[in-house]
XYZ file of N, CA and C in Angstrom:
423
model
N 0.969 -1.107 -0.114
C -0.181 0.091 0.233
C 0.879 1.308 0.149
N 0.343 2.337 -0.208
C 1.073 3.528 -0.634
C 1.366 4.249 0.832
N 2.324 4.807 1.172
C 2.634 5.324 2.265
C 2.344 7.233 1.952
N 2.126 7.704 2.766
C 1.781 9.549 2.844
C 3.191 10.134 3.387
N 3.983 10.547 2.703
C 5.246 11.417 3.073
C 4.825 12.704 3.312
N 5.930 13.366 3.701
C 5.713 14.834 4.347
C 5.160 15.709 2.792
N 5.270 15.246 1.419
C 5.267 16.439 0.858
C 3.588 15.851 0.021
N 3.402 14.594 0.276
C 1.981 14.146 -0.194
C 1.017 14.730 1.133
N 1.643 14.982 2.369
C 0.702 15.226 3.068
C 0.414 16.621 3.204
N 1.163 17.219 3.047
C 1.332 18.578 2.533
C 0.113 19.223 1.526
N 0.081 18.413 0.480
C -0.624 18.458 -0.514
C -1.965 17.983 -0.378
N -2.160 17.210 0.343
C -3.475 16.625 1.027
C -4.085 17.612 1.832
N -3.302 18.282 2.850
C -3.767 19.355 3.921
C -4.096 20.499 2.788
N -3.692 21.084 2.046
C -3.984 22.011 1.007
C -5.500 21.731 0.148
N -5.387 20.501 -0.238
C -6.624 20.230 -1.047
C -7.555 20.003 0.539
N -7.329 19.318 1.154
C -8.433 19.051 2.226
C -9.218 20.823 2.282
N -8.219 21.593 2.966
C -8.681 23.377 2.876
C -9.454 23.707 1.981
N -9.189 23.277 0.708
C -9.462 23.640 -0.498
C -11.207 23.161 -0.394
N -11.584 21.785 -0.236
C -12.594 21.402 -0.295
C -13.591 21.797 0.625
N -13.041 22.609 1.918
C -13.845 22.713 3.228
C -15.015 23.888 2.419
N -16.190 23.433 2.377
C -17.546 24.147 2.160
C -17.820 23.804 0.547
N -17.178 22.989 0.134
C -17.421 22.734 -1.404
C -18.465 21.686 -1.522
N -19.844 21.893 -2.352
C -20.771 20.898 -2.391
C -20.194 19.510 -2.635
N -21.429 18.360 -2.007
C -20.335 17.218 -2.086
C -20.311 16.710 -3.636
N -21.153 17.179 -4.511
C -21.215 17.007 -5.711
C -20.335 17.284 -6.492
N -19.292 18.180 -6.188
C -18.193 18.958 -6.789
C -16.960 18.451 -6.046
N -16.943 18.150 -5.324
C -15.784 17.479 -4.083
C -14.946 16.525 -5.346
N -15.799 15.067 -6.155
C -15.418 14.501 -6.863
C -14.511 15.071 -7.686
N -15.306 16.174 -8.671
C -14.758 16.996 -9.602
C -13.518 17.236 -9.393
N -13.353 17.878 -8.340
C -12.133 18.748 -7.860
C -11.058 17.686 -7.809
N -11.141 16.798 -7.117
C -10.009 15.569 -6.602
C -9.940 14.900 -7.654
N -10.561 14.851 -8.727
C -10.373 13.289 -9.999
C -8.875 13.899 -10.462
N -8.388 14.928 -10.750
C -6.987 15.171 -11.232
C -5.975 14.847 -10.423
N -5.995 14.869 -9.026
C -5.153 14.090 -8.274
C -5.497 12.658 -8.041
N -6.505 12.184 -8.210
C -6.878 11.017 -7.964
C -6.296 10.282 -9.200
N -6.538 10.416 -10.396
C -5.999 9.940 -11.202
C -4.603 9.975 -11.491
N -4.045 11.177 -11.288
C -2.325 10.938 -11.149
C -1.933 10.145 -10.261
N -2.460 9.938 -9.243
C -1.782 9.385 -8.138
C -1.884 7.604 -8.307
N -3.016 7.101 -9.077
C -3.013 5.450 -9.515
C -2.514 5.197 -10.800
N -2.221 6.168 -11.747
C -2.011 6.190 -13.342
C -0.607 5.545 -13.323
N 0.471 5.800 -12.330
C 1.845 4.690 -12.828
C 1.613 3.436 -12.351
N 0.862 2.862 -11.588
C 0.490 1.758 -11.192
C -0.527 0.838 -11.835
N -0.603 1.304 -12.761
C -2.129 0.402 -13.776
C -1.300 -0.475 -14.893
N -0.209 -0.447 -14.857
C 0.141 -1.094 -15.707
C 0.386 -0.798 -17.403
N -0.147 0.441 -17.191
C -0.053 1.233 -19.065
C 1.279 1.060 -19.469
N 1.813 0.802 -20.851
C 2.840 1.482 -21.484
C 2.981 2.777 -21.667
N 3.376 3.345 -20.453
C 3.405 4.670 -20.492
C 4.251 5.657 -21.648
N 5.277 5.069 -21.550
C 6.304 5.518 -22.552
C 5.489 5.513 -24.184
N 5.058 4.410 -24.456
C 4.580 4.536 -25.898
C 3.151 5.153 -25.938
N 2.537 5.607 -25.037
C 1.309 5.902 -24.900
C 1.640 7.276 -25.204
N 2.811 7.715 -24.340
C 3.003 9.410 -24.546
C 3.386 9.664 -25.840
N 4.185 8.780 -26.435
C 4.739 8.758 -27.678
C 3.994 8.997 -28.942
N 3.147 8.412 -28.979
C 1.808 7.824 -30.022
C 0.856 9.194 -29.627
N 0.878 9.907 -28.405
C -0.164 11.155 -28.378
C 0.892 12.301 -28.874
N 2.227 12.022 -28.631
C 2.901 13.128 -29.087
C 2.797 13.089 -30.720
N 2.888 11.832 -31.173
C 2.914 11.998 -32.548
C 1.035 12.644 -33.218
N 0.367 12.211 -32.762
C -0.534 12.396 -32.631
C -0.781 14.287 -32.612
N -0.138 14.753 -31.759
C -0.246 15.909 -31.757
C 0.521 16.567 -32.963
N 1.620 16.176 -33.145
C 2.619 16.584 -34.181
C 2.148 16.603 -35.621
N 0.936 15.457 -35.462
C 0.448 15.318 -36.727
C -1.067 16.621 -37.218
N -1.296 17.026 -35.854
C -2.614 17.879 -36.070
C -2.095 19.025 -36.685
N -2.974 19.961 -37.413
C -2.705 21.472 -38.086
C -2.643 22.197 -36.753
N -1.532 23.237 -37.036
C -1.357 24.439 -36.050
C -2.863 24.802 -35.747
N -3.973 24.887 -36.690
C -4.976 25.701 -36.504
C -5.759 24.922 -35.804
N -5.693 23.358 -35.806
C -6.564 22.942 -34.874
C -5.990 22.839 -33.441
N -4.946 22.765 -33.278
C -4.148 22.660 -31.630
C -4.263 23.905 -30.845
N -4.570 25.073 -31.472
C -4.970 26.154 -30.610
C -6.635 26.046 -30.148
N -7.184 25.336 -30.523
C -8.360 25.453 -30.177
C -8.633 24.862 -28.485
N -9.549 25.846 -27.921
C -9.338 25.606 -26.475
C -10.176 23.679 -26.249
N -11.043 23.149 -26.954
C -11.048 22.034 -26.813
C -10.312 20.630 -27.351
N -9.287 21.193 -27.827
C -8.156 19.860 -28.328
C -7.636 19.260 -27.027
N -7.142 19.855 -25.895
C -6.442 18.942 -25.365
C -7.698 17.722 -24.906
N -9.052 18.173 -24.606
C -9.933 17.173 -24.440
C -9.924 16.494 -25.729
N -9.749 16.596 -26.854
C -9.548 15.715 -28.395
C -8.528 14.480 -27.706
N -7.083 15.292 -27.606
C -6.034 14.583 -27.225
C -6.205 13.465 -26.041
N -7.037 13.786 -25.125
C -7.202 12.585 -23.899
C -8.335 11.768 -24.685
N -9.369 12.089 -25.226
C -10.372 11.038 -25.654
C -9.368 10.018 -26.703
N -8.410 10.746 -27.894
C -7.661 9.708 -28.209
C -7.003 9.191 -27.597
N -6.217 9.237 -26.456
C -5.725 8.265 -25.527
C -6.725 7.144 -25.197
N -7.678 7.844 -24.662
C -8.705 6.984 -23.940
C -8.718 5.575 -24.947
N -9.156 6.078 -26.156
C -8.818 5.051 -26.979
C -7.895 3.936 -27.436
N -6.779 4.750 -27.158
C -5.342 4.126 -27.434
C -5.058 3.104 -25.847
N -5.465 3.854 -24.712
C -5.784 3.050 -23.561
C -6.313 1.607 -23.434
N -7.697 1.508 -23.872
C -8.377 0.728 -24.480
C -7.970 -0.850 -25.214
N -7.124 -0.429 -25.990
C -6.061 -1.351 -26.875
C -5.205 -1.939 -26.038
N -4.930 -1.409 -25.337
C -3.772 -2.026 -24.075
C -4.363 -3.032 -23.164
N -5.769 -3.664 -23.540
C -6.244 -4.588 -22.597
C -7.705 -4.732 -22.126
N -7.953 -4.837 -21.479
C -9.787 -5.032 -21.070
C -9.657 -3.726 -20.000
N -10.485 -2.871 -20.995
C -10.689 -1.450 -20.114
C -11.545 -1.508 -18.995
N -12.329 -2.215 -18.956
C -13.127 -2.298 -17.651
C -12.586 -3.237 -16.508
N -11.843 -4.095 -16.990
C -10.739 -4.453 -15.389
C -9.807 -3.305 -15.124
N -9.301 -2.934 -16.188
C -8.202 -1.506 -15.512
C -8.696 -0.627 -14.868
N -10.076 -0.221 -15.025
C -10.739 0.547 -14.521
C -11.235 0.079 -12.922
N -11.651 -1.266 -13.017
C -11.925 -1.544 -11.818
C -10.651 -1.503 -10.766
N -9.635 -1.757 -11.556
C -8.277 -1.902 -10.759
C -7.893 -0.231 -9.986
N -8.135 0.650 -11.047
C -8.268 1.922 -10.371
C -9.022 2.299 -9.248
N -10.235 1.732 -9.658
C -10.932 2.000 -8.314
C -11.116 1.773 -7.156
N -10.311 0.145 -7.323
C -9.867 -0.397 -6.027
C -8.618 0.152 -5.401
N -8.032 0.748 -6.356
C -6.627 1.306 -5.276
C -7.385 2.829 -4.833
N -8.288 3.249 -5.408
C -8.683 4.427 -5.289
C -9.256 4.520 -3.813
N -10.163 3.366 -3.665
C -10.919 2.836 -2.474
C -9.839 2.798 -1.500
N -8.747 1.850 -1.419
C -7.526 1.704 -0.627
C -7.359 2.820 -0.163
N -6.847 3.803 -1.201
C -6.261 5.057 -0.712
C -7.067 6.235 -0.249
N -8.191 6.116 -0.243
C -9.373 6.603 0.426
C -9.574 6.496 1.587
N -9.082 5.309 2.039
C -9.121 4.764 3.475
C -7.957 4.995 4.180
N -6.966 5.020 3.537
C -5.830 5.511 3.808
C -5.572 7.199 4.225
N -5.985 7.598 3.192
C -6.092 9.217 3.427
C -7.365 9.713 4.707
N -8.183 9.072 4.684
C -8.978 9.437 5.873
C -8.591 9.138 7.120
N -7.762 7.867 7.368
C -7.168 7.612 8.523
C -6.334 8.479 8.885
N -5.618 9.117 7.766
C -4.204 10.118 8.232
C -5.166 11.573 8.539
N -6.779 11.885 8.339
C -7.234 13.094 8.780
C -7.895 13.938 7.677
N -7.666 12.900 6.761
C -8.071 14.076 5.471
C -9.612 13.846 5.171
N -10.789 13.985 5.734
C -12.182 13.591 5.191
C -12.793 13.533 3.986
N -12.423 15.223 3.515
C -12.812 15.531 2.256
C -12.147 15.085 1.190
N -10.912 15.111 1.142
C -10.062 14.156 0.294
C -10.639 12.907 0.052
N -10.808 12.220 0.656
C -11.018 10.649 0.882
C -12.308 10.494 0.420
N -13.697 10.969 0.941
C -15.173 11.223 -0.019
C -14.999 11.693 -1.422
N -13.626 12.347 -1.981
C -13.739 12.790 -3.403
C -13.195 11.751 -3.686
N -11.916 10.915 -3.128
C -11.600 9.651 -3.811
C -12.552 8.577 -4.352
N -13.507 8.487 -3.093
C -14.403 7.566 -3.231
C -15.293 7.348 -4.474
N -15.606 9.303 -4.541
C -16.829 9.582 -5.806
C -16.014 9.567 -7.099
N -14.629 9.681 -7.086
C -13.750 9.527 -8.350
C -13.921 8.030 -8.905
N -15.131 7.711 -9.543
C -15.311 6.408 -10.169
C -15.678 6.528 -11.691
N -15.917 5.241 -12.306
C -16.438 5.111 -13.458
C -15.884 5.917 -14.246
N -16.558 6.437 -15.774
C -16.100 6.939 -16.892
C -15.131 8.343 -16.486
N -15.913 9.039 -15.670
C -14.846 10.281 -15.511
C -13.473 9.998 -15.322
N -13.088 8.961 -14.204
C -12.097 8.544 -13.594
C -10.894 7.982 -14.831
N -11.669 7.215 -15.833
C -11.267 7.040 -16.992
C -10.649 8.033 -18.192
N -11.364 8.630 -18.079
C -11.099 9.938 -18.910
C -10.035 10.872 -18.172
N -9.961 10.983 -16.955
C -9.315 11.680 -16.188
C -7.594 10.702 -16.252
N -7.879 9.608 -16.196
C -6.238 9.171 -16.652
C -5.711 9.180 -17.686
N -6.574 9.263 -18.882
C -6.318 9.476 -20.488
C -5.630 10.980 -20.053
N -6.912 11.956 -19.800
C -5.900 13.418 -19.805
C -4.714 13.389 -19.266
N -4.465 13.035 -17.724
C -3.253 12.961 -17.752
C -2.093 12.793 -18.480
N -2.241 11.539 -19.248
C -1.384 11.314 -20.453
C -0.832 12.049 -21.396
N -2.380 12.627 -22.025
C -2.506 14.015 -22.720
C -1.618 14.958 -22.205
N -2.040 15.268 -21.253
C -1.339 16.734 -20.547
C -0.011 16.231 -20.505
N 1.007 15.363 -20.723
C 2.001 15.283 -20.735
C 2.921 15.654 -21.864
N 1.963 15.556 -23.159
C 2.480 16.145 -24.329
C 1.991 17.155 -25.012
N 1.243 18.174 -24.478
C 0.634 19.196 -24.770
C 1.621 20.177 -24.313
N 1.924 21.548 -24.988
C 2.328 22.609 -24.740
C 1.763 23.229 -23.604
């Protein structure tokens, strides 16, 4: 299981404070980038290959399309499709959700209940999309 070091504890404290007073339905949305980044390295994707393919996709896109505000989402969607080719997407998503559930308990035990609640709500298609978006962000300027 993952341990919470000092730098992670500091980040969790900041996020916990930020989530104070935020409506429950918005907590998962705000926690999703952190949640997806926390589990991504352990999901078994071939990250260098996915990043290289995403970079090729970006470079092959005309500049006039790359400047659109919707373009990062388009790259994220493309990465989602590529991730699905790496194996059973449903199984990988369940693994990510299981990891988040375990980490939510750890985070709650460490005194960050709002972050834990957000991690528990970060599931399903939004989590899958957020994981892909983290990969896409690594190749976008």
